[in-house]
Short mmCIF file of C-alpha atoms in Angstrom, two decimals:
data_model
loop_
_atom_site.label_atom_id
_atom_site.label_comp_id
_atom_site.label_asym_id
_atom_site.label_seq_id
_atom_site.Cartn_x
_atom_site.Cartn_y
_atom_site.Cartn_z
CA MET G 218 104.50 98.88 128.30
CA ARG G 219 100.91 98.70 129.15
CA TRP G 220 97.68 99.56 127.17
CA SER G 221 94.09 99.95 128.20
CA SER G 222 90.77 100.85 126.42
CA ALA G 223 87.51 101.91 127.58
CA LEU G 224 84.10 102.87 126.01
CA SER G 225 81.28 104.75 127.56
CA THR G 226 77.88 105.28 126.02
CA GLN G 227 76.72 107.83 128.68
CA THR G 228 75.32 110.97 126.92
CA ASP G 229 76.47 113.36 129.59
CA PRO G 230 80.12 114.25 128.59
CA SER G 231 81.34 114.60 132.22
CA VAL G 232 79.90 111.21 133.14
CA ALA G 233 81.15 109.56 130.02
CA VAL G 234 84.84 110.76 130.49
CA GLY G 235 84.59 109.87 134.23
CA VAL G 236 83.51 106.40 133.51
CA ALA G 237 86.23 105.89 130.93
CA VAL G 238 89.04 107.36 133.05
CA GLU G 239 88.09 105.16 136.14
CA THR G 240 88.09 102.06 133.81
CA ILE G 241 91.51 103.03 132.37
CA ARG G 242 92.99 103.63 135.95
CA ASP G 243 91.91 100.11 136.91
CA GLN G 244 93.36 98.63 133.78
CA LEU G 245 96.69 100.46 134.10
CA SER G 246 96.93 99.62 137.78
CA GLY G 247 97.99 103.18 138.61
CA ASP G 248 100.61 103.45 135.93
CA PRO G 249 100.96 106.86 134.31
CA ALA G 250 99.62 107.34 130.72
CA ASP G 251 101.96 108.73 128.12
CA LEU G 252 99.48 108.57 125.26
CA LEU G 253 95.71 108.95 125.21
CA LEU G 254 93.62 108.34 122.09
CA VAL G 255 90.24 109.93 122.33
CA PHE G 256 87.35 109.36 119.84
CA ALA G 257 83.74 110.62 120.26
CA CYS G 258 80.53 109.99 118.30
CA GLY G 259 77.33 111.80 118.86
CA HIS G 260 78.46 114.31 121.47
CA SER G 261 78.32 118.06 120.92
CA ASP G 262 81.27 119.96 119.94
CA ASP G 263 81.18 121.66 123.33
CA ALA G 264 81.73 118.29 124.99
CA TRP G 265 85.30 118.35 123.88
CA ASP G 266 86.16 121.12 126.36
CA ILE G 267 84.97 118.81 129.09
CA PHE G 268 86.89 115.83 127.78
CA LEU G 269 90.15 117.54 127.36
CA LYS G 270 89.90 119.32 130.72
CA ASP G 271 89.16 116.09 132.66
CA LEU G 272 91.83 114.16 130.75
CA ALA G 273 94.50 116.79 131.55
CA TYR G 274 93.50 116.70 135.20
CA ALA G 275 93.73 112.83 135.28
CA TYR G 276 96.79 112.44 133.00
CA PRO G 277 98.67 115.70 132.88
CA GLU G 278 101.76 114.31 131.39
CA ALA G 279 100.02 112.34 128.55
CA THR G 280 99.99 113.37 124.88
CA VAL G 281 96.35 113.50 123.78
CA LEU G 282 95.37 112.69 120.24
CA GLY G 283 91.74 112.25 118.81
CA CYS G 284 88.94 113.35 116.75
CA LYS G 285 85.15 113.46 116.36
CA ALA G 286 83.93 110.48 114.31
CA GLY G 287 81.04 108.67 112.83
CA GLY G 288 81.70 105.65 115.05
CA VAL G 289 84.08 104.66 117.78
CA ILE G 290 85.89 101.44 118.81
CA GLY G 291 87.11 100.67 122.35
CA GLY G 292 86.64 98.28 125.31
CA GLY G 293 85.96 95.37 122.91
CA ARG G 294 83.07 97.09 121.28
CA GLU G 295 82.18 99.10 118.18
CA VAL G 296 79.49 101.82 118.27
CA GLU G 297 78.27 103.45 115.13
CA GLY G 298 75.92 106.28 114.77
CA ARG G 299 75.19 106.60 118.48
CA THR G 300 76.60 108.66 121.32
CA ALA G 301 79.67 107.11 122.56
CA LEU G 302 83.23 108.04 123.87
CA SER G 303 86.36 105.83 123.41
CA ILE G 304 89.65 106.37 125.27
CA THR G 305 92.69 104.21 124.79
CA ALA G 306 95.64 104.83 127.09
CA ALA G 307 99.14 103.70 126.89
CA SER G 308 101.99 103.70 129.43
CA LEU G 309 105.08 103.66 127.37
CA PRO G 310 108.41 103.67 129.22
CA ASP G 311 111.36 104.40 127.11
CA VAL G 312 109.24 105.63 124.22
CA ALA G 313 109.16 109.15 122.98
CA VAL G 314 105.62 110.49 122.10
CA LEU G 315 105.48 113.72 120.07
CA GLY G 316 102.38 115.23 118.80
CA PHE G 317 102.00 117.50 115.72
CA HIS G 318 99.42 119.62 113.84
CA TYR G 319 100.07 119.50 110.10
CA GLU G 320 98.85 122.24 107.78
CA VAL G 321 100.64 122.70 104.53
CA ASP G 322 99.48 124.72 101.36
CA GLU G 323 97.89 122.12 98.99
CA SER G 324 99.97 123.59 96.13
CA ALA G 325 103.22 122.69 97.88
CA SER G 326 105.58 120.32 96.03
CA LEU G 327 106.27 116.74 97.18
CA GLU G 328 109.69 117.95 98.11
CA ALA G 329 108.45 120.86 100.16
CA THR G 330 106.03 118.69 101.98
CA ALA G 331 108.88 116.12 102.83
CA THR G 332 110.95 119.03 104.02
CA TRP G 333 108.00 120.21 106.33
CA TRP G 334 108.32 117.03 108.35
CA GLY G 335 112.07 117.36 108.96
CA GLU G 336 111.67 121.00 110.00
CA HIS G 337 108.77 120.56 112.44
CA LEU G 338 109.30 117.15 114.06
CA GLY G 339 112.99 117.24 115.07
CA VAL G 340 112.90 113.46 114.41
CA GLU G 341 115.76 111.61 112.46
CA VAL G 342 115.31 108.59 110.20
CA GLU G 343 117.71 106.86 112.50
CA HIS G 344 115.13 107.08 115.32
CA GLN G 345 113.01 104.46 113.51
CA PRO G 346 109.77 106.37 114.18
CA SER G 347 106.14 105.22 113.57
CA PHE G 348 103.25 107.59 112.89
CA LEU G 349 99.42 107.75 113.80
CA LEU G 350 97.63 110.10 111.48
CA ILE G 351 94.16 111.78 111.54
CA PRO G 352 93.73 114.18 108.56
CA ASP G 353 90.59 116.29 107.97
CA PRO G 354 89.15 115.10 104.63
CA PHE G 355 87.91 118.70 103.63
CA SER G 356 91.04 120.77 104.30
CA CYS G 357 94.04 118.29 103.97
CA ASP G 358 95.14 116.25 101.00
CA PRO G 359 95.86 112.94 102.65
CA ALA G 360 97.67 111.68 99.54
CA ASN G 361 100.08 114.62 99.52
CA LEU G 362 100.53 114.32 103.38
CA ILE G 363 101.59 110.56 103.22
CA ALA G 364 103.65 110.99 100.03
CA GLY G 365 105.66 113.60 101.73
CA LEU G 366 105.99 111.58 104.95
CA ASP G 367 107.01 108.54 102.95
CA ARG G 368 109.75 110.73 101.20
CA ALA G 369 110.97 112.01 104.50
CA PHE G 370 110.67 108.66 106.49
CA PRO G 371 110.57 105.92 103.85
CA GLN G 372 110.94 103.01 106.27
CA ALA G 373 108.49 104.27 108.95
CA THR G 374 105.10 102.68 109.64
CA LYS G 375 102.24 105.26 109.13
CA LEU G 376 98.73 104.41 110.13
CA GLY G 377 95.58 106.33 110.60
CA ALA G 378 92.15 107.39 109.18
CA LEU G 379 90.39 110.51 107.97
CA ALA G 380 88.06 112.12 110.53
CA SER G 381 84.41 111.16 109.79
CA GLY G 382 80.96 112.27 110.53
CA GLY G 383 81.11 115.79 109.16
CA GLU G 384 79.63 117.02 105.82
CA ALA G 385 81.54 120.17 105.12
CA LEU G 386 84.76 122.15 105.89
CA GLY G 387 84.87 122.92 109.59
CA ASP G 388 82.56 120.16 110.67
CA HIS G 389 85.25 117.94 112.03
CA ILE G 390 86.96 118.32 115.40
CA MET G 391 90.59 117.07 115.80
CA VAL G 392 92.38 117.37 119.04
CA LEU G 393 95.93 117.51 120.09
CA ASN G 394 96.64 117.86 123.79
CA ASP G 395 94.54 120.86 124.99
CA GLN G 396 94.07 122.24 121.41
CA VAL G 397 91.10 121.79 119.03
CA PHE G 398 91.62 122.04 115.26
CA ARG G 399 89.06 122.07 112.48
CA SER G 400 91.59 121.79 109.55
CA GLY G 401 94.84 120.16 108.52
CA ALA G 402 95.75 116.93 110.30
CA VAL G 403 96.93 115.90 113.81
CA GLY G 404 99.09 112.95 114.72
CA VAL G 405 101.72 111.52 116.93
CA VAL G 406 105.25 110.13 116.24
CA LEU G 407 106.42 107.28 118.38
CA TYR G 408 109.98 105.97 118.71
CA GLY G 409 112.05 104.09 121.15
CA ASP G 410 111.32 100.80 122.86
CA ILE G 411 108.26 100.21 120.65
CA GLU G 412 107.51 98.09 117.43
CA VAL G 413 104.44 98.96 115.40
CA ALA G 414 103.22 96.27 113.06
CA ALA G 415 100.55 97.07 110.37
CA VAL G 416 97.70 94.84 109.27
CA VAL G 417 95.82 96.14 106.29
CA ALA G 418 92.77 94.22 105.35
CA GLN G 419 91.37 95.45 102.02
CA GLY G 420 88.58 92.91 102.26
CA CYS G 421 88.34 91.86 98.56
CA ARG G 422 88.70 88.76 96.39
CA PRO G 423 89.77 88.52 92.84
CA VAL G 424 87.57 87.48 89.95
CA GLY G 425 88.75 86.39 86.58
CA PRO G 426 92.40 85.59 85.80
CA PRO G 427 95.41 87.87 86.49
CA MET G 428 96.40 89.80 83.35
CA VAL G 429 99.44 91.80 82.35
CA VAL G 430 98.98 95.49 81.56
CA THR G 431 100.04 95.94 77.96
CA GLY G 432 98.98 99.55 77.43
CA ALA G 433 98.59 102.38 79.97
CA LYS G 434 99.07 106.07 80.35
CA GLU G 435 98.95 107.45 83.95
CA ASN G 436 95.68 106.07 85.35
CA VAL G 437 94.16 105.07 82.02
CA LEU G 438 94.22 101.41 81.31
CA MET G 439 94.30 100.73 77.56
CA GLY G 440 95.53 97.17 77.02
CA LEU G 441 95.38 93.86 79.02
CA SER G 442 97.22 90.76 77.90
CA GLY G 443 97.27 92.13 74.32
CA GLU G 444 93.54 92.89 74.13
CA SER G 445 91.64 96.04 74.83
CA ALA G 446 91.06 96.75 78.49
CA LEU G 447 87.37 97.06 78.08
CA GLY G 448 87.18 93.95 75.96
CA GLN G 449 88.96 91.97 78.67
CA LEU G 450 86.55 93.36 81.32
CA GLU G 451 83.57 92.41 79.31
CA THR G 452 84.94 88.88 78.96
CA VAL G 453 85.58 88.52 82.64
CA PHE G 454 82.18 89.95 83.57
CA SER G 455 80.26 87.65 81.34
CA GLY G 456 81.93 84.72 82.98
CA LEU G 457 80.88 85.73 86.56
CA LYS G 458 78.05 84.25 88.57
CA ALA G 459 75.07 86.56 88.91
CA GLU G 460 75.84 87.48 92.55
CA ASP G 461 79.46 88.47 91.59
CA GLN G 462 78.11 90.47 88.62
CA ALA G 463 75.91 92.35 91.02
CA LEU G 464 78.70 92.99 93.36
CA PHE G 465 80.89 94.42 90.58
CA ARG G 466 78.13 96.62 89.19
CA GLY G 467 77.77 98.14 92.67
CA LEU G 468 81.49 98.63 93.35
CA PRO G 469 83.87 97.83 90.47
CA LEU G 470 87.42 97.30 91.74
CA VAL G 471 90.81 96.36 90.24
CA GLY G 472 93.80 95.00 92.03
CA LEU G 473 97.25 96.09 91.04
CA GLY G 474 99.94 93.60 91.64
CA ILE G 475 102.47 94.67 94.18
CA GLU G 476 105.21 92.28 92.76
CA ASN G 477 105.25 91.23 89.17
CA GLY G 478 106.44 88.02 87.83
CA ARG G 479 104.93 85.79 90.43
CA ARG G 480 103.51 82.39 89.44
CA SER G 481 100.43 82.92 91.45
CA TYR G 482 98.69 85.81 93.32
CA ARG G 483 96.66 85.79 96.49
CA PRO G 484 94.23 88.59 97.67
CA GLY G 485 96.97 90.39 99.84
CA ASP G 486 99.25 90.67 96.80
CA PHE G 487 97.18 93.42 95.38
CA LEU G 488 96.74 97.17 95.99
CA VAL G 489 92.79 97.42 95.44
CA ARG G 490 91.68 100.58 93.73
CA HIS G 491 88.29 101.77 92.14
CA LEU G 492 87.37 101.28 88.69
CA LEU G 493 86.38 104.88 87.87
CA GLY G 494 84.91 104.72 84.37
CA MET G 495 85.26 103.57 80.84
CA ASP G 496 85.29 104.89 77.30
CA ARG G 497 83.47 102.45 75.01
CA ASP G 498 84.66 104.08 71.78
CA LYS G 499 88.31 103.81 72.83
CA GLY G 500 87.98 100.58 74.78
CA VAL G 501 89.84 101.96 77.77
CA LEU G 502 89.23 102.06 81.48
CA ALA G 503 90.04 104.69 84.15
CA VAL G 504 91.55 103.40 87.45
CA GLY G 505 91.98 105.13 90.71
CA ALA G 506 95.77 104.93 90.63
CA ARG G 507 98.61 105.16 88.17
CA VAL G 508 98.95 102.04 86.14
CA GLU G 509 102.26 100.82 84.43
CA VAL G 510 103.03 98.55 81.50
CA GLY G 511 104.05 95.23 82.76
CA GLN G 512 101.99 95.34 85.95
CA VAL G 513 99.83 92.46 86.82
CA LEU G 514 96.12 93.39 87.22
CA GLN G 515 93.13 91.47 88.39
CA PHE G 516 89.52 92.54 88.78
CA HIS G 517 88.06 92.36 92.21
CA VAL G 518 84.84 92.34 94.22
CA ARG G 519 83.95 92.98 97.77
CA ASP G 520 81.52 91.41 100.08
CA ALA G 521 81.25 90.54 103.86
CA ASP G 522 82.56 86.97 103.44
CA SER G 523 85.60 88.18 101.55
CA SER G 524 86.30 90.85 103.98
CA ARG G 525 85.83 88.47 106.90
CA ALA G 526 88.28 85.95 105.32
CA ASP G 527 90.73 88.57 104.51
CA LEU G 528 91.03 89.95 107.98
CA GLU G 529 91.28 86.48 109.46
CA ALA G 530 93.97 85.37 107.11
CA LEU G 531 96.08 88.44 107.96
CA LEU G 532 95.69 88.04 111.63
CA ARG G 533 96.70 84.47 111.43
CA GLN G 534 99.69 85.35 109.42
CA TYR G 535 100.72 88.03 112.03
CA THR G 536 100.34 85.58 114.99
CA ALA G 537 102.17 82.88 113.07
CA SER G 538 105.32 85.21 112.73
CA CYS G 539 104.90 87.13 116.00
CA SER G 540 103.69 85.63 119.21
CA ALA G 541 100.49 87.19 120.47
CA GLU G 542 101.95 87.01 123.97
CA ALA G 543 104.26 89.94 123.08
CA VAL G 544 101.39 92.12 121.88
CA GLN G 545 100.52 94.85 124.45
CA GLY G 546 97.84 96.75 122.60
CA ALA G 547 96.46 97.76 119.25
CA VAL G 548 94.63 100.50 117.39
CA LEU G 549 92.05 99.90 114.72
CA PHE G 550 90.90 102.21 112.05
CA SER G 551 87.91 100.80 110.18
CA CYS G 552 85.98 102.24 107.24
CA VAL G 553 82.51 103.62 107.90
CA GLY G 554 81.46 101.29 105.16
CA ARG G 555 82.18 98.29 107.19
CA GLY G 556 80.72 97.71 110.71
CA GLU G 557 77.43 96.08 111.64
CA ARG G 558 75.47 97.08 108.56
CA PHE G 559 78.05 95.46 106.38
CA PHE G 560 78.83 92.26 108.26
CA GLY G 561 75.41 91.84 109.80
CA GLU G 562 76.84 91.44 113.31
CA PRO G 563 78.22 93.94 115.90
CA ASP G 564 81.77 94.22 116.79
CA HIS G 565 83.12 92.22 113.92
CA ASP G 566 86.58 93.63 113.37
CA THR G 567 87.22 94.26 117.01
CA GLY G 568 86.12 90.76 117.95
CA MET G 569 88.28 88.97 115.50
CA ALA G 570 91.29 91.10 116.46
CA THR G 571 90.59 90.47 120.15
CA ARG G 572 90.51 86.67 119.75
CA HIS G 573 93.74 86.59 117.60
CA LEU G 574 95.78 88.98 119.72
CA GLY G 575 94.99 87.47 123.09
CA GLY G 576 92.39 89.96 124.38
CA VAL G 577 94.70 93.08 124.28
CA ALA G 578 93.22 96.56 124.53
CA ILE G 579 92.05 97.83 121.21
CA GLY G 580 90.78 101.31 120.41
CA GLY G 581 90.05 103.43 117.44
CA PHE G 582 87.32 104.84 115.20
CA PHE G 583 85.40 104.34 111.90
CA GLY G 584 87.08 106.71 109.34
CA ALA G 585 86.22 108.27 106.02
CA GLY G 586 89.29 106.64 104.51
CA GLU G 587 92.11 104.55 106.05
CA ILE G 588 95.87 105.08 106.02
CA GLY G 589 98.25 102.09 105.84
CA PRO G 590 101.10 100.43 104.05
CA VAL G 591 100.97 97.95 101.22
CA ASN G 592 104.33 96.63 100.03
CA GLY G 593 106.34 99.33 101.77
CA GLN G 594 104.48 102.38 100.47
CA THR G 595 101.67 104.12 102.44
CA TRP G 596 98.34 104.48 100.79
CA LEU G 597 94.89 105.94 101.42
CA HIS G 598 92.37 103.13 101.31
CA GLY G 599 88.67 102.79 101.36
CA TYR G 600 86.34 99.93 102.83
CA THR G 601 89.46 98.70 104.69
CA SER G 602 90.42 97.78 108.18
CA VAL G 603 93.81 99.04 109.17
CA MET G 604 95.21 97.86 112.37
CA GLY G 605 98.45 98.90 114.31
CA ILE G 606 99.86 96.27 116.81
CA PHE G 607 102.11 97.42 119.46
CA ARG G 608 104.81 95.52 121.43
CA PRO G 609 108.26 96.38 122.97
CA LYS G 610 111.29 96.19 120.96
CA GLY G 611 112.87 94.52 124.10
CA PHE G 612 116.25 96.41 124.26
CA SER G 613 115.40 98.32 127.36
#
């Protein structure tokens, strides 16, 4: 297994793809590419005809997956809002790479969506597959997509991000091999001599104490630790420092404990969701997820320091359990709300991942929502950095 990644800021599409392909050829040392991940920012829609034609000529056997994006990641760099092309290539002996285009009626039941995967992929649970996903946010319900995929392949790792940079239906370009799509989702399934680990950095820190949900109906939070939910929020908020109050006002968040009954909770022990609103007369809060009685909940804030510390801790945790020497490559799906404007420095997430993973090739893009697992279930996230880390299983 060998991975490579290149990024070109050339504005001429033919020059950009030519520069990237030459870099990849050098990095792969002549090995064939079985998978090409292609992400472009700032190029015209017509440029994709050139990209796909030249890539098919250079690597005719490779499965090509990609999209237009608001920013791209590759070659150790992150480029946002400017013209850039990122190509990540992988030579994957003893690995099956299957591309797919997903388009299902949004009214379809969860069972019907799960059935779609079995009928269209020809992949069995026993294959232990992993998935890379790129949905269009205007024509595809990503929550329905990943719920059906979790039902069909409950143990599989699913990673990805929503295409970004467009403002309306039809604005986004998603590619699979030589085809261009403007709706649905595209993706690849990988199985064989490959292991895909997920790092999901939600980038938040808790404020106030953990509390137990004592009243809830669907996504409406009524009671916390025996008091009204709104009353508990007001108590927590009044005890925060001024800077944390400002953060919470700008982006109010709650963390839902992924395991109840713990003595203590750390940032990674929560699924972070938005606080959507409140009803002062009833004393209730609306949360961006289903809430259950008995669940542990803690209010959260997000800032650059918290996001930096979260990603660092998760990467340290990964390298402590799995040697970085075995890592061959990685993909990074980062939120358009992160990047240089958020951290105040360029290449933040890429640089940290490169340091911890031993300088491996990393490619990806800035998405309008990120897909990754928390506690064995796949979720759509926001303001999150989702990373897929690849290494051989070692049985070949």
